[in-house]
Amino acid sequence: MQVGDFFDEIARNIGGTRGAEPGIYVVTGPDFRGHVPGDMPRIESRTERGVAAVRILANGEADLPKAVETQRGFRMMPLSAYLRYGLAYELRLPRNHFSSRPVARHSPHWLISMNWDKR
């Protein structure tokens, strides 16, 4: 996973060629003055907004179930929600008024939880 800022700079690469790096990471903006709980690694962004790019290699259709399982291990949420609800927090978005299908669930930036490859 790559975490970057709006200057198109990569603040941190997690995993990749180093292999799995499961854990809970805190992404903070330039004005963050709070406390990072526990031993969570802090990723500092130079901008208030950023981007997270998750790429999972699937080598053919046989890899798709494992890729989907891995994908489900990534979570993003506000740090305040994590401190209040832990990993049980789930953002529920209203249905998209242009479609009868629910909008895909996603959470704002600040905390990234990666729990893949739990073995």
C-alpha positions as MATLAB code, in Angstrom:
seq = 'MQVGDFFDEIARNIGGTRGAEPGIYVVTGPDFRGHVPGDMPRIESRTERGVAAVRILANGEADLPKAVETQRGFRMMPLSAYLRYGLAYELRLPRNHFSSRPVARHSPHWLISMNWDKR';
ca = [
       0.000    0.000    0.000;
       1.243    3.457   -0.832;
       0.191    6.433    1.273;
       0.790    9.785   -0.376;
       0.029   13.472   -0.025;
      -1.499   15.961   -2.471;
       1.959   17.087   -3.598;
       2.186   13.639   -5.237;
       4.839   12.580   -2.737;
       4.790    9.092   -1.224;
       4.755    9.407    2.566;
       5.118    5.664    3.141;
       5.152    2.350    1.311;
       3.724   -0.441    3.448;
       4.413   -3.995    2.363;
       5.363   -4.450   -1.257;
       8.786   -5.973   -1.774;
       9.298   -6.129    2.018;
       6.415   -8.563    2.288;
       3.362   -8.301    4.510;
       3.482   -5.616    7.212;
       0.151   -6.124    8.999;
      -0.721   -3.653   11.697;
      -2.517   -0.451   12.498;
      -0.996    2.727   11.103;
      -1.994    6.320   11.883;
      -1.853    8.861    9.059;
      -1.638   12.456   10.266;
      -1.767   15.796    8.532;
       0.656   18.684    9.016;
      -1.338   20.288   11.863;
      -1.851   17.140   13.937;
      -1.026   17.793   17.594;
      -2.691   14.761   19.131;
      -1.347   11.600   20.702;
      -0.743    8.469   18.636;
      -1.998    5.558   20.741;
       0.167    2.609   21.683;
       2.879    1.451   19.339;
       1.068    2.447   16.145;
       3.450    3.655   13.446;
       2.715    7.257   12.459;
       2.733    8.246    8.797;
       3.068   12.006    8.475;
       1.547   13.707    5.437;
       2.561   17.197    4.348;
      -1.019   17.934    3.253;
      -4.406   17.715    4.978;
      -5.652   15.294    2.339;
      -3.950   12.361    0.796;
      -4.341    9.158   -1.095;
      -3.928    5.486   -0.286;
      -3.309    3.067   -3.143;
      -3.831   -0.612   -2.432;
      -2.568   -3.073   -4.997;
      -2.954   -6.814   -4.643;
      -1.320   -9.175   -7.109;
      -3.646  -11.836   -8.464;
      -1.910  -14.214  -10.848;
      -4.946  -15.493  -12.706;
      -8.467  -16.458  -11.692;
      -7.275  -19.049   -9.199;
      -5.782  -16.225   -7.093;
      -8.961  -14.124   -7.002;
     -10.529  -15.641   -3.840;
      -7.318  -15.031   -1.866;
      -7.023  -11.521   -3.332;
     -10.594  -10.688   -2.274;
      -9.923  -12.098    1.206;
      -6.793   -9.952    1.446;
      -8.728   -6.904    0.246;
     -11.222   -7.339    3.075;
      -8.367   -7.029    5.567;
      -7.798   -3.348    4.736;
      -9.763   -0.718    6.661;
      -9.558    3.050    6.788;
     -11.316    5.182    9.377;
     -10.954    8.410   11.323;
      -8.680    8.063   14.320;
     -11.464    9.432   16.548;
     -13.768    6.583   15.459;
     -11.071    3.997   16.176;
     -10.499    5.425   19.640;
     -14.229    5.235   20.356;
     -15.267    1.975   18.641;
     -12.058    0.153   17.769;
     -12.005   -1.931   14.609;
     -15.753   -2.538   14.979;
     -16.375    0.932   13.489;
     -18.131    0.846   10.147;
     -19.176    3.886    8.148;
     -22.610    3.462    6.621;
     -23.235    5.694    3.660;
     -26.693    6.515    2.266;
     -27.782    4.995   -1.005;
     -26.592    6.845   -4.064;
     -29.602    8.791   -5.327;
     -28.520    8.166   -8.948;
     -28.627    4.400   -8.503;
     -30.658    1.738   -6.747;
     -27.432    0.055   -5.587;
     -25.795    1.047   -2.285;
     -22.716    3.226   -2.484;
     -19.521    1.262   -1.838;
     -18.458    1.447    1.798;
     -15.366    3.447    2.472;
     -14.027    5.503    5.319;
     -12.138    8.764    5.475;
      -8.413    8.800    5.980;
      -6.495    8.855    9.291;
      -6.225    5.253   10.418;
      -5.292    2.271    8.299;
      -5.708   -1.244    9.607;
      -4.174   -4.095    7.649;
      -4.831   -7.560    8.964;
      -3.936   -9.830    6.090;
      -1.984  -13.040    6.274;
      -2.825  -13.651    9.932;
      -1.002  -16.979   10.089;
];
